[in-house]
PDB file of C-alpha atoms in Angstrom:
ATOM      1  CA  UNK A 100       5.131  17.731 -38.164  1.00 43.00           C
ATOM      2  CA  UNK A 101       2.165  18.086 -40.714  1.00 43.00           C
ATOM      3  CA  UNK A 102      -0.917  17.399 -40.165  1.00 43.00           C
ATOM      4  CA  UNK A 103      -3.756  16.777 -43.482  1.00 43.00           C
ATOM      5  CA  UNK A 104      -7.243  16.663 -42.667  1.00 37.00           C
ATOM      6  CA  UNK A 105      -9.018  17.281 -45.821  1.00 38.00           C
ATOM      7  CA  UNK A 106     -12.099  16.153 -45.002  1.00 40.00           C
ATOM      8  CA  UNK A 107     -14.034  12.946 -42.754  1.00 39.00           C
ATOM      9  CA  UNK A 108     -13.992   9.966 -44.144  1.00 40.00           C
ATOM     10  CA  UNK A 109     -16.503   8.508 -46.499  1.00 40.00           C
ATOM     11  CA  UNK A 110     -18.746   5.200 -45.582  1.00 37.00           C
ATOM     12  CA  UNK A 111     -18.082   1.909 -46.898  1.00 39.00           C
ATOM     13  CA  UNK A 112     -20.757  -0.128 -47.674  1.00 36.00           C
ATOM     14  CA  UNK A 113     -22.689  -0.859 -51.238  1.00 32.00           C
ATOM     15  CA  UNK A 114     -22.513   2.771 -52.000  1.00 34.00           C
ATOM     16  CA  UNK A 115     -18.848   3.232 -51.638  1.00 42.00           C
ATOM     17  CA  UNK A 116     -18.082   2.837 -55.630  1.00 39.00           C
ATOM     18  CA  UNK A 117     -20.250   5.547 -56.366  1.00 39.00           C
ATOM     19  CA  UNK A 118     -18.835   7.742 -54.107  1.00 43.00           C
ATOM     20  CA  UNK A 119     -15.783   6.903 -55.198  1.00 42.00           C
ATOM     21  CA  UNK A 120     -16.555   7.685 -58.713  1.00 42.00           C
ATOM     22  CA  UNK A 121     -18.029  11.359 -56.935  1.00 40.00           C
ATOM     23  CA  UNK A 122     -14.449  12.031 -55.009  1.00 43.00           C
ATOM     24  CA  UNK A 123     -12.976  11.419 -58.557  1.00 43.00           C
ATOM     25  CA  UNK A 124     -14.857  14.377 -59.991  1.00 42.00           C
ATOM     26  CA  UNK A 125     -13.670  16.641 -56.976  1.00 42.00           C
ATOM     27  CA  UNK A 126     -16.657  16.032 -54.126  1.00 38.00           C
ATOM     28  CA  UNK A 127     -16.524  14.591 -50.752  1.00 39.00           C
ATOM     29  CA  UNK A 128     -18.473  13.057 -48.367  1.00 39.00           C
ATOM     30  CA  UNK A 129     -18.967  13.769 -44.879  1.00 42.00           C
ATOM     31  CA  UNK A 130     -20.205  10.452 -42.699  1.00 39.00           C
ATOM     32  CA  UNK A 131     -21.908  11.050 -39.685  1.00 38.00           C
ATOM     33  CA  UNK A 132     -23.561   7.662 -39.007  1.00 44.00           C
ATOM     34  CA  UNK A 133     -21.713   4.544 -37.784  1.00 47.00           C
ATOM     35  CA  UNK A 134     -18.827   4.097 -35.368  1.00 56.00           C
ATOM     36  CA  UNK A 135     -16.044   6.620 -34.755  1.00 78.00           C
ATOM     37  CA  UNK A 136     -12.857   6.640 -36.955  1.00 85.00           C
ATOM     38  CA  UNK A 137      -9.816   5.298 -35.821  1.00 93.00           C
ATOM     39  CA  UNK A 138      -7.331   7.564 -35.274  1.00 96.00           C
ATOM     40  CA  UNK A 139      -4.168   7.647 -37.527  1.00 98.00           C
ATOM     41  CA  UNK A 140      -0.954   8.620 -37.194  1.00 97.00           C
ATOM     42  CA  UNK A 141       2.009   7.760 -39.935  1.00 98.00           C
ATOM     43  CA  UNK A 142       5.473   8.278 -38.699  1.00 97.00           C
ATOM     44  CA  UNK A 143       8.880   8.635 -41.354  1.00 97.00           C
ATOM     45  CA  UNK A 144      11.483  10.970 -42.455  1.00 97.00           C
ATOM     46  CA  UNK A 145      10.661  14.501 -44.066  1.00 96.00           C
ATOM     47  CA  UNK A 146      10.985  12.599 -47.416  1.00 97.00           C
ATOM     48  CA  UNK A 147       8.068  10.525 -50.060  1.00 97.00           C
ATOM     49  CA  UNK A 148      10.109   7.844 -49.754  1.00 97.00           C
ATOM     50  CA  UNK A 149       8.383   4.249 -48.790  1.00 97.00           C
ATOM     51  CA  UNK A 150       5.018   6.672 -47.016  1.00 98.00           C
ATOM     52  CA  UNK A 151       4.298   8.639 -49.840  1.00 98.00           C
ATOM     53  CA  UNK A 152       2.216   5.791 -51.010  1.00 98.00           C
ATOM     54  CA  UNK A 153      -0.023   5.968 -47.641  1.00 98.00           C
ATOM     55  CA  UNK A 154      -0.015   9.839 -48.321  1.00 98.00           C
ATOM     56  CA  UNK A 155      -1.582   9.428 -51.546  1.00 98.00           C
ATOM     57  CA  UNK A 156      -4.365   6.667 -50.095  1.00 98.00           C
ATOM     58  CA  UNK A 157      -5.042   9.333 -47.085  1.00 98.00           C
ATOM     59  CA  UNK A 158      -5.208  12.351 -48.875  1.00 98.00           C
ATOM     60  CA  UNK A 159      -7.532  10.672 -52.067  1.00 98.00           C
ATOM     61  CA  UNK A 160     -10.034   8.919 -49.596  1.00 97.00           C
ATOM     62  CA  UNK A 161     -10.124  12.238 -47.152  1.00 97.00           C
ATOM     63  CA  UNK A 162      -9.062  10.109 -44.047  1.00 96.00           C
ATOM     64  CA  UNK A 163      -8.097  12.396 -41.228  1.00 96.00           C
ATOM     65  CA  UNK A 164      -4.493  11.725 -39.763  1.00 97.00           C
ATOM     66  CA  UNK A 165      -0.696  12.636 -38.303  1.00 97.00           C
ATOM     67  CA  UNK A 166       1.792  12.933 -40.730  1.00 98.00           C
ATOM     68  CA  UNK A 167       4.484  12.709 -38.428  1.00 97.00           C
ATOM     69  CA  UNK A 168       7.952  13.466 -39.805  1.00 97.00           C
ATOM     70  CA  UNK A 169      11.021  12.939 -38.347  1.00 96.00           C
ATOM     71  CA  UNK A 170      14.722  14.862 -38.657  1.00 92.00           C
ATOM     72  CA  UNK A 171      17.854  12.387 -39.667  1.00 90.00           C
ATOM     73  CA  UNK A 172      19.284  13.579 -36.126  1.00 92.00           C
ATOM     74  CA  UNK A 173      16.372  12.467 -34.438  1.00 91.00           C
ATOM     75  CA  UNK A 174      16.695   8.833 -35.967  1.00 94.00           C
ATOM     76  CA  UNK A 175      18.903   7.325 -33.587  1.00 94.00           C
ATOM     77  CA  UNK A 176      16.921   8.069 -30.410  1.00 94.00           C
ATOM     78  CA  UNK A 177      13.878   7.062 -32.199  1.00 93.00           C
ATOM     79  CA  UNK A 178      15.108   3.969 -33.445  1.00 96.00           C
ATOM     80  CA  UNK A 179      15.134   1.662 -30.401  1.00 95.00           C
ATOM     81  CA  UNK A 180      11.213   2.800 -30.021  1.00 93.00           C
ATOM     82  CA  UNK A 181      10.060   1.288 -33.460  1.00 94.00           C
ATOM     83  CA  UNK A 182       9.046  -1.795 -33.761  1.00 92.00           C
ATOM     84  CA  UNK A 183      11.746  -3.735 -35.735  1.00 96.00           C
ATOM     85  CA  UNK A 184      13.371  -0.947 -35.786  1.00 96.00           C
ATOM     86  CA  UNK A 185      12.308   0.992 -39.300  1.00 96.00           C
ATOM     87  CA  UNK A 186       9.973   3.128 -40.899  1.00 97.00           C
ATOM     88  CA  UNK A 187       6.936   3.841 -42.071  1.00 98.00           C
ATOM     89  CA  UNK A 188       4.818   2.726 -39.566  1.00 98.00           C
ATOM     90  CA  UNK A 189       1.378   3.970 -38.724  1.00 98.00           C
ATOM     91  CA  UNK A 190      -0.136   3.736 -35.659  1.00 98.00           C
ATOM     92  CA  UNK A 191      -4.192   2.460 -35.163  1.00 98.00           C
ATOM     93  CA  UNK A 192      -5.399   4.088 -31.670  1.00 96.00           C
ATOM     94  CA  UNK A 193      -2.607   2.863 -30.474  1.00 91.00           C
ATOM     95  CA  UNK A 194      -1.959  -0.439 -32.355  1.00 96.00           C
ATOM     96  CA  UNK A 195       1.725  -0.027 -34.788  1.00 97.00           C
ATOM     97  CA  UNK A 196       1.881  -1.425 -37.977  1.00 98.00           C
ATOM     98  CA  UNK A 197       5.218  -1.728 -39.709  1.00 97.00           C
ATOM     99  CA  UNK A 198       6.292  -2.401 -43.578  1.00 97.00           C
ATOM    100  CA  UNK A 199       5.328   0.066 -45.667  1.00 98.00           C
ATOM    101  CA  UNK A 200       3.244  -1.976 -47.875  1.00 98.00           C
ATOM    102  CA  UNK A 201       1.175  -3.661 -45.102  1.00 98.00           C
ATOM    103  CA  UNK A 202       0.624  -0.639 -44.482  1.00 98.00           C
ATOM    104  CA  UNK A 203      -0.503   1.106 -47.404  1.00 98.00           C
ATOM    105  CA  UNK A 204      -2.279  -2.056 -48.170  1.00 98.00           C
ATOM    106  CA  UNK A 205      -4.455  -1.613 -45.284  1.00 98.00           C
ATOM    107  CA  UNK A 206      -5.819   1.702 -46.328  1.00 98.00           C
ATOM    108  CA  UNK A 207      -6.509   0.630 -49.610  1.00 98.00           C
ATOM    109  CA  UNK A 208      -8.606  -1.728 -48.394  1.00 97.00           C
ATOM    110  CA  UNK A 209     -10.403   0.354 -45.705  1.00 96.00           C
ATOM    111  CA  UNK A 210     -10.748   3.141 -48.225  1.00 97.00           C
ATOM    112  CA  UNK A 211     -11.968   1.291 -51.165  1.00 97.00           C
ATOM    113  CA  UNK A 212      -9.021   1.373 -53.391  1.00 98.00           C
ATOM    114  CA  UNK A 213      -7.641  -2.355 -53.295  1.00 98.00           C
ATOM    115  CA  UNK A 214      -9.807  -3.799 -56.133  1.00 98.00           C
ATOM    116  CA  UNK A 215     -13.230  -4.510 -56.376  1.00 97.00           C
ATOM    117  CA  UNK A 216     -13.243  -8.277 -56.745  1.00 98.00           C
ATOM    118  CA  UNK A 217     -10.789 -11.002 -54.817  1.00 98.00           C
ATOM    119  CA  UNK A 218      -9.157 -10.790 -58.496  1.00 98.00           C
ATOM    120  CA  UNK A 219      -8.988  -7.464 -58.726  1.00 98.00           C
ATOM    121  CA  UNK A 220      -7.384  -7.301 -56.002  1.00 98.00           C
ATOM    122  CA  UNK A 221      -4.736 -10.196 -56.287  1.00 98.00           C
ATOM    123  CA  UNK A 222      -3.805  -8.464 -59.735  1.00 98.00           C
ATOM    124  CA  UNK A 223      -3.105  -4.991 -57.769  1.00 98.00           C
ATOM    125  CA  UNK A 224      -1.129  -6.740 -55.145  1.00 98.00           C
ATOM    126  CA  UNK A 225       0.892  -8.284 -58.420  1.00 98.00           C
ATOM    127  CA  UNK A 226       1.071  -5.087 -59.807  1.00 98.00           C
ATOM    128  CA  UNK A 227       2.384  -3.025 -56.467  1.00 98.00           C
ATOM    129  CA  UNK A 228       5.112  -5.845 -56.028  1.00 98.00           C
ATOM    130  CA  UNK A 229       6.171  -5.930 -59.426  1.00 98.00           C
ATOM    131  CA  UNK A 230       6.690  -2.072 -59.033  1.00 98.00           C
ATOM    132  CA  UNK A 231       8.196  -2.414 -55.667  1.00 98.00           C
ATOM    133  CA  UNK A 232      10.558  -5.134 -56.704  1.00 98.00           C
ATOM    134  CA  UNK A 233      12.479  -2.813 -59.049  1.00 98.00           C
ATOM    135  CA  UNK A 234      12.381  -0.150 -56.848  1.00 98.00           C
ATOM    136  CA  UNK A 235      14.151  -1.856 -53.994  1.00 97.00           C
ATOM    137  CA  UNK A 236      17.425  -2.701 -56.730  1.00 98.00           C
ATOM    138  CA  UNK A 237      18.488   0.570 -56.020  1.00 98.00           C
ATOM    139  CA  UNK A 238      21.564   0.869 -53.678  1.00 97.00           C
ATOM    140  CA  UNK A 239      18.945   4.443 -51.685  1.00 95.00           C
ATOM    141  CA  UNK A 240      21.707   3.915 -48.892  1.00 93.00           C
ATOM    142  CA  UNK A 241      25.289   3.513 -50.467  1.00 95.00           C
ATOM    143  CA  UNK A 242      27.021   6.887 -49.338  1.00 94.00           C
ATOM    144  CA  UNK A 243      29.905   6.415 -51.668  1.00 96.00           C
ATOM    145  CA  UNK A 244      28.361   8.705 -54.743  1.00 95.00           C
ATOM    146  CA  UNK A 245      30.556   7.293 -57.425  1.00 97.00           C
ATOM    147  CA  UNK A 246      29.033   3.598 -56.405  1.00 97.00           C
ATOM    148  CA  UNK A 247      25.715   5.037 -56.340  1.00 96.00           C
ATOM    149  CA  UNK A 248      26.021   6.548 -59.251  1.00 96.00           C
ATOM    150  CA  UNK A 249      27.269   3.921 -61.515  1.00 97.00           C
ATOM    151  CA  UNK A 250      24.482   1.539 -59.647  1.00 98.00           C
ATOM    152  CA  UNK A 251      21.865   4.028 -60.387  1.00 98.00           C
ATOM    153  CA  UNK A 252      22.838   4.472 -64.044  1.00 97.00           C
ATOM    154  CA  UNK A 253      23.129   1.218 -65.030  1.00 98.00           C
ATOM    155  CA  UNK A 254      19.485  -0.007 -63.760  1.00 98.00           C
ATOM    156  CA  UNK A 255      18.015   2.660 -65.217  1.00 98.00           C
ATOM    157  CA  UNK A 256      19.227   1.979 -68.297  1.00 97.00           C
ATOM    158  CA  UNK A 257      19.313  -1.966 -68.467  1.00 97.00           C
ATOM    159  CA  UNK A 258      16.449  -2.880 -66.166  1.00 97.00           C
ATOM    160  CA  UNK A 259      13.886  -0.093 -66.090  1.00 98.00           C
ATOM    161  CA  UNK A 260      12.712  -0.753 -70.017  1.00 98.00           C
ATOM    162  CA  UNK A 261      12.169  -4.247 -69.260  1.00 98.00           C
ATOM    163  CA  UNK A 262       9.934  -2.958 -66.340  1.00 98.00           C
ATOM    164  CA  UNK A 263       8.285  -0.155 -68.220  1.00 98.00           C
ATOM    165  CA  UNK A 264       8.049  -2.726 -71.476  1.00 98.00           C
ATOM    166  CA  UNK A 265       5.610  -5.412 -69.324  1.00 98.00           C
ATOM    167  CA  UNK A 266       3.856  -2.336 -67.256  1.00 98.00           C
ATOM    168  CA  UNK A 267       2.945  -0.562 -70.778  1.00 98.00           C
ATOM    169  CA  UNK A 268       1.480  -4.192 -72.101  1.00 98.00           C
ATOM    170  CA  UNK A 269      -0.603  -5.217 -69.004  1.00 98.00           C
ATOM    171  CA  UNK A 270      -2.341  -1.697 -69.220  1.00 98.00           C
ATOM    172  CA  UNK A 271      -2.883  -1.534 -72.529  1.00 98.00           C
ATOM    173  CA  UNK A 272      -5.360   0.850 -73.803  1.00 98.00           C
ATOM    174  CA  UNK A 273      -7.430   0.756 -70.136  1.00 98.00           C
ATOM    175  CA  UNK A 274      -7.727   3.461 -67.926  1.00 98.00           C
ATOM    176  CA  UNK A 275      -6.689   2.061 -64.788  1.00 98.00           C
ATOM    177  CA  UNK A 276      -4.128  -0.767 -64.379  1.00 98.00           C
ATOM    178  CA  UNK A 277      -7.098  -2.972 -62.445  1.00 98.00           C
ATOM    179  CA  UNK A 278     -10.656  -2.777 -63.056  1.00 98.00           C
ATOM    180  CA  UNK A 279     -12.936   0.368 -64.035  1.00 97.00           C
ATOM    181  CA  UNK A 280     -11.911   2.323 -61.213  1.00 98.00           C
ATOM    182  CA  UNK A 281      -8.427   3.829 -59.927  1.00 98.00           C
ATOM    183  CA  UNK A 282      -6.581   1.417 -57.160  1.00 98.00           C
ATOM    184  CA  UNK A 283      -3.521   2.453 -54.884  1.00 98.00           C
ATOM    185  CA  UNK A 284      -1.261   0.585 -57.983  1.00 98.00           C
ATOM    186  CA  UNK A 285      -2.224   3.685 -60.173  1.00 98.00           C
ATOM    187  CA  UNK A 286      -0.938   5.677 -56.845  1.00 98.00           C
ATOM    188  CA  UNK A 287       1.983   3.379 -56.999  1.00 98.00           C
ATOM    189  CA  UNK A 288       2.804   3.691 -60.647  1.00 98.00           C
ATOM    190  CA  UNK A 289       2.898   7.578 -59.757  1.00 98.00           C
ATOM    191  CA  UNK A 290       4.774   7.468 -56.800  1.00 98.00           C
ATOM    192  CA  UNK A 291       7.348   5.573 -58.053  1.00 98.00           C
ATOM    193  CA  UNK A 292       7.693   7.338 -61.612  1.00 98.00           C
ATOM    194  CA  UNK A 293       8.018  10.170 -60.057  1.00 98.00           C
ATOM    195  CA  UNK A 294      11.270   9.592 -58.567  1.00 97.00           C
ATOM    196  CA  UNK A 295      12.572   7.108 -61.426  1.00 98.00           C
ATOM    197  CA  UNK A 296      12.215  10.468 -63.573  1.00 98.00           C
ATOM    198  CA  UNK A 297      13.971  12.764 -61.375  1.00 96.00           C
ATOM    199  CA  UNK A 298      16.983  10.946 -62.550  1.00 96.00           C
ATOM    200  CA  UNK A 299      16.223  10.180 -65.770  1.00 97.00           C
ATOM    201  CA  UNK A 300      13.968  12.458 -67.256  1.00 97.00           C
ATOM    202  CA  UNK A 301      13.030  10.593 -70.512  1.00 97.00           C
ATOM    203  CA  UNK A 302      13.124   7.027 -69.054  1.00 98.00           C
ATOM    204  CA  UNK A 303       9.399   6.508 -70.037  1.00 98.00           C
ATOM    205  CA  UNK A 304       8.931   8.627 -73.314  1.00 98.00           C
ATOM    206  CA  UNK A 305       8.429   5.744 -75.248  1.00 97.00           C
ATOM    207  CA  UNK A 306       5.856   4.554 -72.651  1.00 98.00           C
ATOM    208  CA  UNK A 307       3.026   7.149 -73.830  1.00 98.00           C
ATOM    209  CA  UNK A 308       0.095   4.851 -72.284  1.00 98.00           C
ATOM    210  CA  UNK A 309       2.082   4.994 -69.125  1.00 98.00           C
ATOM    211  CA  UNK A 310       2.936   8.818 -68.942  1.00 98.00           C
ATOM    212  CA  UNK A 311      -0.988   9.342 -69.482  1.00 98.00           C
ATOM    213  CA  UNK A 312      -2.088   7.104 -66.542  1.00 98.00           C
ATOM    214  CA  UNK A 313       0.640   9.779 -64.070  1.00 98.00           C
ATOM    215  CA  UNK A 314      -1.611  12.432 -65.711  1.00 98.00           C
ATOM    216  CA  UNK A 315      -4.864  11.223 -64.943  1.00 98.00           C
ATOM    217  CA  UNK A 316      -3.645  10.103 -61.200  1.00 98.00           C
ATOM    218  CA  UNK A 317      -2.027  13.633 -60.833  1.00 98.00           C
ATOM    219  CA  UNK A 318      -5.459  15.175 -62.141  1.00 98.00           C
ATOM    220  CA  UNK A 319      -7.608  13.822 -59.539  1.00 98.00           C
ATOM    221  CA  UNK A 320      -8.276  16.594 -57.344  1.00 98.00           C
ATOM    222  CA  UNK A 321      -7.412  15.320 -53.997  1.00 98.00           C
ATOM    223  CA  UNK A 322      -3.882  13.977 -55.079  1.00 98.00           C
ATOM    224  CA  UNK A 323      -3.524  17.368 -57.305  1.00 98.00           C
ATOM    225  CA  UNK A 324      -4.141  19.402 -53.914  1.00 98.00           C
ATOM    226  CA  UNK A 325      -1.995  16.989 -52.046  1.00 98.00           C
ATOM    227  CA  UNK A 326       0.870  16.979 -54.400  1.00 98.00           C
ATOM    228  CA  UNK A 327       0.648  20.607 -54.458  1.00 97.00           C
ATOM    229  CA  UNK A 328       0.671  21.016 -50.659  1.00 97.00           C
ATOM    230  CA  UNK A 329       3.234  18.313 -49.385  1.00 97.00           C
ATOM    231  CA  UNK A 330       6.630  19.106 -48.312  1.00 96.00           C
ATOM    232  CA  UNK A 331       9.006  19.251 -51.463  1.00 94.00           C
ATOM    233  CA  UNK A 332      11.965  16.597 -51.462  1.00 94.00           C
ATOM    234  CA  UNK A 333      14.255  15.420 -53.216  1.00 90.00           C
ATOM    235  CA  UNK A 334      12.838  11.972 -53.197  1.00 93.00           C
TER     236      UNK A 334
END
C-alpha cells in the first residue's frame, strides 16, 4: 500500500486558474478555509495501468489520498467485494465509484483540470476517448504470448500512425491539446505514450510536436516528483 500526500488541496473558486498557473511553476497552496476534504482512497493492482491517470490528477493538484494496491493473488477474494466486479475504483468517504474514466474525470473536474469552458471541456472528453479507444484494441489479457505478440505488433504498426497522424494535427503548434492551460488529456497523452513506447520505442519519432507535449507534462514538478517516486512497472 502507498500512500501520497504531497500537500492539501488548493481552493476552487475564481482564483483557481492562477493557482494553477503557480502549481505549474513548482508552488502549492495550502487551504484552510471552507469545508473539509473528502477523503480518497483509489484501489488497483501494483501496476499504471487504467489508475495511473487518477495518479497523475492527484499527485499534480496535491489532493491527499490511499493509493491502495492490490497483489494478483489477492484478486479473487477481492473480486466479489467490487462493485461490478473490476478495477480502478475510488472510494468518496465511503461512496465507490467504478470505470476508470468516471473516475479520473471526476478529479479533473474537482481539481481544475477538465477545461475551462463547457467546450473546452467537451473537446478534452473527445480527446481522452479518442486516446482511450486505441488503447483498449490491445488484447492486455491474452496469455498466449505468440497471439499477443502478433496482436500487439500489428496495431502498432498499422493503427497507431493513424492515431498519432490526427493527435499531431489537432495540437498543432499549441501548448496544450485544450485551451491555454494543461488538462488531464495532456496527462492522458503521457500516460498512454508511455506504455505505447515501451514496446515500440520509435513509434512517435516522426510526431516531434507530440514527443514535446510528454516533455513539458513530465517537467511539471508535481508529475516529475510523482513519476520519480511511484512504484516502477512494467506497464
Amino acid at each position: 500500500m502507498l500512500t501520497n500526500t504531497i500537500c492539501k488541496p488548493f481552493p476552487r473558486g475564481p482564483a483557481l486558474t492562477e493557482q494553477l498557473l503557480c502549481t505549474e511553476e513548482g508552488t502549492t497552496y495550502d487551504c484552510t478555509q471552507g469545508s473539509s476534504m473528502p477523503n480518497y482512497k483509489l484501489t488497483y493492482f501494483n501496476l499504471r495501468g487504467r489508475a495511473e491517470i487518477s495518479r497523475y490528477i492527484f499527485a499534480y493538484s496535491g489532493i491527499k489520498y490511499e493509493d491502495h494496491r492490490l497483489e494478483g493473488a489477492d484478486w479473487p477474494k477481492i473480486k466479489p467485494t467490487i462493485p461490478f466486479g473490476k478495477v480502478p475504483v475510488l472510494e468518496v468517504d465511503g461512496v465507490i465509484i467504478h470505470q476508470s474514466l468516471a473516475i479520473a474525470r471526476y478529479l479533473a473536474r474537482e481539481s481544475g483540470l477538465a477545461g475551462q469552458t463547457p467546450v473546452e471541456q467537451a473537446l478534452v472528453d473527445a480527446i481522452v476517448d479518442t486516446m482511450d479507444d486505441f488503447m483498449m484494441l490491445f488484447p492486455w489479457a491474452e496469455k498466449n504470448q505468440d497471439v499477443r505478440e502478433k496482436a500487439f505488433n500489428d496495431i502498432l504498426t498499422n493503427k497507431a500512425p493513424d492515431l498519432l497522424k490526427d493527435l499531431d494535427a489537432f495540437l498543432g503548434d499549441n501548448k496544450w491539446f485544450v485551451g491555454k492551460s494543461v488538462t488531464w488529456a495532456d496527462f492522458y497523452w503521457d500516460v498512454c505514450s508511455t506504455t505505447l513506447l515501451s514496446y515500440k520505442a520509435d513509434l512517435a519519432d516522426k510526431y516531434p510536436r507530440l514527443l514535446a507535449l510528454r516533455d513539458r507534462v513530465e517537467a511539471l514538478p508535481a508529475i516529475a516528483a510523482w513519476i520519480q517516486k511511484r512504484p516502477k512497472t512494467t506497464i
